[in-house]
Each structure stands twice: as structure tokens, then as C-alpha cells.
């Protein structure tokens, strides 16, 4: 939203486990005010906790515009029935932002990987790097990123500062 907003002031009082001096308190409280994050039923945010695929799907669902939520996928996963984020998972998968695994599972309780998060963020930003071109650059500043991994180009696109343009392809 590009409308003017008053500068946001954090208080350190939204979640009992997110103190005012925490490096991310402003972002946590801002996203809470905007309805993107809720925290857990016990009132905590758990800022050092790990994020599951279901939690990330719900977070992204609350973040993206309505037009991204209009084509929910059919439940072909077999492992999300009864999950608290069932509708959000189907909507985010229907939008193409997330997907299941080759064995037709979604694995909602699995921790989401950094590569999976980068894949979603690239899609939200409309960034679809040309795989052959990126690999032809032979530029990889990471000692643990291998070219044969499915996420090789995704990680480079998300982490390397560069100019790019969006086209219909």
C-alpha cells in the first residue's frame, strides 16, 4: 500500500516474549498491526522459533493481495486434512506460490527451508530468473550452494544484488 502512513512506533508490549530492545520488534509489531502475523494461542510470538510450512503458508496468505487467493487448489495432498491452516495452504498452492512434494504430500509440520522461502518471495516479486543464463555466469559466492540443486538459481536470484527487468516470459 503506497498511501501515507504515520511512522510506526513499536512499544515492546504486543507480545510478552518480544521485548522493546529486540532487533526485530518494530517489524513484528508492524506486521501484527497489519494482520499478517498473530502469534500463538498462548499470546507469545516465539521470535527465535522455527517456522513450519503451514505457518508460512498462513503468513503469506495474509500478506498477498486478494487476487492471489481466488483459485484454491484441490486437496490432493493427503496430509493437510484437519490442519489449522488447511484453507490457507490450498489458497497459496492454488496461486502457485507454494506447492507440495513429488509424493503428493505438503508436509505442513515440516520446517520450511530458506530455499523454499526464497522461491515464494521471488514469485511474489515476479522474479523468474532465466536458469541457463544464471548458470552461464559462473558466479556463486556461497561455498555450500551446488549448481545441481533445484534451488541454485532461486538462491542466487534472491541474494545477489543485480539489475533485472520483468517481461511477459
Short mmCIF file of C-alpha atoms in Angstrom, two decimals:
data_model
loop_
_atom_site.label_atom_id
_atom_site.label_comp_id
_atom_site.label_asym_id
_atom_site.label_seq_id
_atom_site.Cartn_x
_atom_site.Cartn_y
_atom_site.Cartn_z
CA UNK A 1 0.00 0.00 0.00
CA UNK A 2 1.61 3.23 -1.11
CA UNK A 3 -0.69 5.50 0.87
CA UNK A 4 0.91 7.67 3.51
CA UNK A 5 1.14 6.13 6.95
CA UNK A 6 2.17 7.73 10.19
CA UNK A 7 5.60 6.48 11.25
CA UNK A 8 5.15 3.24 13.17
CA UNK A 9 6.30 3.23 16.77
CA UNK A 10 6.95 -0.07 18.50
CA UNK A 11 6.19 -0.48 22.19
CA UNK A 12 7.55 -3.87 23.20
CA UNK A 13 4.13 -4.62 24.69
CA UNK A 14 2.41 -6.60 21.90
CA UNK A 15 3.94 -9.98 22.77
CA UNK A 16 5.38 -10.87 26.19
CA UNK A 17 8.39 -12.57 24.58
CA UNK A 18 9.30 -9.69 22.20
CA UNK A 19 10.99 -7.02 24.27
CA UNK A 20 11.33 -3.40 23.17
CA UNK A 21 15.09 -3.68 22.57
CA UNK A 22 14.83 -6.69 20.26
CA UNK A 23 16.27 -6.01 16.79
CA UNK A 24 13.02 -7.07 15.07
CA UNK A 25 10.43 -5.62 17.46
CA UNK A 26 9.28 -2.93 15.02
CA UNK A 27 8.74 -5.38 12.15
CA UNK A 28 6.97 -7.90 14.39
CA UNK A 29 4.62 -5.31 15.86
CA UNK A 30 4.00 -3.65 12.48
CA UNK A 31 3.03 -6.93 10.81
CA UNK A 32 0.85 -7.78 13.79
CA UNK A 33 -0.97 -4.45 13.46
CA UNK A 34 -1.50 -5.15 9.75
CA UNK A 35 -2.95 -8.61 10.49
CA UNK A 36 -0.17 -10.57 8.79
CA UNK A 37 1.08 -12.30 11.95
CA UNK A 38 -0.93 -13.28 15.00
CA UNK A 39 1.31 -15.09 17.42
CA UNK A 40 0.43 -18.33 19.20
CA UNK A 41 -2.68 -19.11 21.26
CA UNK A 42 -0.69 -18.64 24.49
CA UNK A 43 -0.05 -15.00 23.50
CA UNK A 44 3.60 -15.45 22.58
CA UNK A 45 5.29 -14.77 19.26
CA UNK A 46 8.32 -17.05 19.77
CA UNK A 47 10.76 -14.85 17.81
CA UNK A 48 13.56 -17.41 17.91
CA UNK A 49 11.30 -20.32 16.95
CA UNK A 50 11.38 -22.11 13.64
CA UNK A 51 8.65 -21.73 11.02
CA UNK A 52 6.63 -24.65 9.65
CA UNK A 53 5.35 -24.85 6.09
CA UNK A 54 1.78 -24.44 7.38
CA UNK A 55 2.71 -21.32 9.36
CA UNK A 56 4.49 -19.83 6.35
CA UNK A 57 1.53 -20.58 4.06
CA UNK A 58 -0.80 -18.81 6.51
CA UNK A 59 1.56 -15.84 6.84
CA UNK A 60 1.88 -15.46 3.06
CA UNK A 61 -1.89 -15.87 2.66
CA UNK A 62 -2.44 -12.88 4.95
CA UNK A 63 0.25 -10.87 3.15
CA UNK A 64 -0.65 -11.22 -0.53
CA UNK A 65 -3.47 -9.33 -2.28
CA UNK A 66 -6.91 -10.94 -2.63
CA UNK A 67 -6.41 -11.86 -6.29
CA UNK A 68 -3.73 -14.35 -5.22
CA UNK A 69 -6.29 -16.18 -3.06
CA UNK A 70 -9.09 -16.74 -5.57
CA UNK A 71 -8.13 -20.14 -7.04
CA UNK A 72 -7.70 -22.60 -4.18
CA UNK A 73 -6.10 -25.88 -5.15
CA UNK A 74 -7.95 -29.16 -4.75
CA UNK A 75 -6.75 -31.12 -1.76
CA UNK A 76 -4.66 -33.79 -3.40
CA UNK A 77 -2.03 -33.78 -0.66
CA UNK A 78 -3.41 -36.35 1.75
CA UNK A 79 -1.68 -34.82 4.76
CA UNK A 80 -3.39 -31.46 5.36
CA UNK A 81 -6.95 -32.51 6.22
CA UNK A 82 -7.77 -31.10 9.66
CA UNK A 83 -4.73 -28.82 9.71
CA UNK A 84 -5.46 -25.40 11.22
CA UNK A 85 -4.07 -23.75 8.02
CA UNK A 86 -5.97 -26.02 5.60
CA UNK A 87 -7.70 -23.23 3.64
CA UNK A 88 -4.61 -21.04 3.54
CA UNK A 89 -2.48 -23.92 2.25
CA UNK A 90 -4.96 -24.66 -0.54
CA UNK A 91 -5.22 -20.99 -1.50
CA UNK A 92 -1.46 -20.43 -1.57
CA UNK A 93 -0.90 -23.64 -3.54
CA UNK A 94 -3.70 -22.65 -5.93
CA UNK A 95 -1.98 -19.32 -6.52
CA UNK A 96 1.22 -21.14 -7.47
CA UNK A 97 3.24 -19.58 -4.66
CA UNK A 98 3.82 -22.89 -2.89
CA UNK A 99 3.50 -26.49 -3.91
CA UNK A 100 3.61 -29.95 -2.47
CA UNK A 101 6.21 -32.62 -2.92
CA UNK A 102 6.57 -35.32 -5.58
CA UNK A 103 4.92 -37.89 -3.28
CA UNK A 104 1.72 -35.76 -3.23
CA UNK A 105 2.31 -34.55 0.33
CA UNK A 106 2.50 -30.97 1.58
CA UNK A 107 4.19 -31.76 4.90
CA UNK A 108 2.61 -28.89 6.83
CA UNK A 109 4.54 -29.59 10.04
CA UNK A 110 7.93 -29.71 8.34
CA UNK A 111 10.13 -26.71 8.90
CA UNK A 112 10.26 -24.52 5.82
CA UNK A 113 13.70 -24.17 4.27
CA UNK A 114 15.35 -20.91 3.33
CA UNK A 115 15.31 -22.05 -0.30
CA UNK A 116 11.54 -22.61 -0.16
CA UNK A 117 11.04 -19.13 1.34
CA UNK A 118 13.22 -17.58 -1.37
CA UNK A 119 11.19 -19.38 -4.04
CA UNK A 120 7.96 -17.87 -2.74
CA UNK A 121 9.45 -14.39 -2.37
CA UNK A 122 10.84 -14.46 -5.92
CA UNK A 123 7.37 -15.44 -7.18
CA UNK A 124 5.67 -12.64 -5.23
CA UNK A 125 8.14 -10.16 -6.70
CA UNK A 126 7.60 -11.53 -10.21
CA UNK A 127 11.23 -12.58 -10.48
CA UNK A 128 11.67 -15.63 -12.71
CA UNK A 129 15.36 -15.90 -13.47
CA UNK A 130 16.49 -17.50 -16.68
CA UNK A 131 18.21 -20.66 -15.43
CA UNK A 132 20.57 -21.18 -18.36
CA UNK A 133 21.72 -17.55 -18.25
CA UNK A 134 22.29 -17.53 -14.48
CA UNK A 135 24.30 -20.74 -14.65
CA UNK A 136 26.37 -19.35 -17.54
CA UNK A 137 27.61 -16.52 -15.30
CA UNK A 138 29.58 -18.96 -13.12
CA UNK A 139 29.15 -16.66 -10.14
CA UNK A 140 28.42 -18.31 -6.82
CA UNK A 141 29.65 -16.62 -3.63
CA UNK A 142 28.40 -19.45 -1.39
CA UNK A 143 30.61 -22.41 -0.51
CA UNK A 144 27.62 -24.66 0.23
CA UNK A 145 25.43 -23.90 -2.81
CA UNK A 146 25.74 -26.52 -5.54
CA UNK A 147 24.68 -25.92 -9.14
CA UNK A 148 22.86 -29.27 -9.35
CA UNK A 149 20.42 -28.36 -6.55
CA UNK A 150 16.86 -27.35 -7.52
CA UNK A 151 17.24 -24.09 -5.62
CA UNK A 152 20.59 -22.96 -7.07
CA UNK A 153 19.18 -20.27 -9.38
CA UNK A 154 16.48 -19.30 -6.86
CA UNK A 155 19.03 -18.56 -4.14
CA UNK A 156 21.25 -16.54 -6.46
CA UNK A 157 18.26 -14.54 -7.71
CA UNK A 158 17.17 -13.75 -4.16
CA UNK A 159 20.58 -12.95 -2.67
CA UNK A 160 22.78 -11.33 -5.32
CA UNK A 161 22.27 -7.61 -5.92
CA UNK A 162 21.68 -7.06 -9.62
CA UNK A 163 19.60 -5.17 -12.12
CA UNK A 164 16.76 -7.04 -13.72
CA UNK A 165 13.68 -6.42 -15.78
CA UNK A 166 10.31 -8.09 -15.85
CA UNK A 167 8.92 -9.27 -19.14
CA UNK A 168 5.96 -11.40 -20.18
CA UNK A 169 8.09 -14.57 -20.20
#
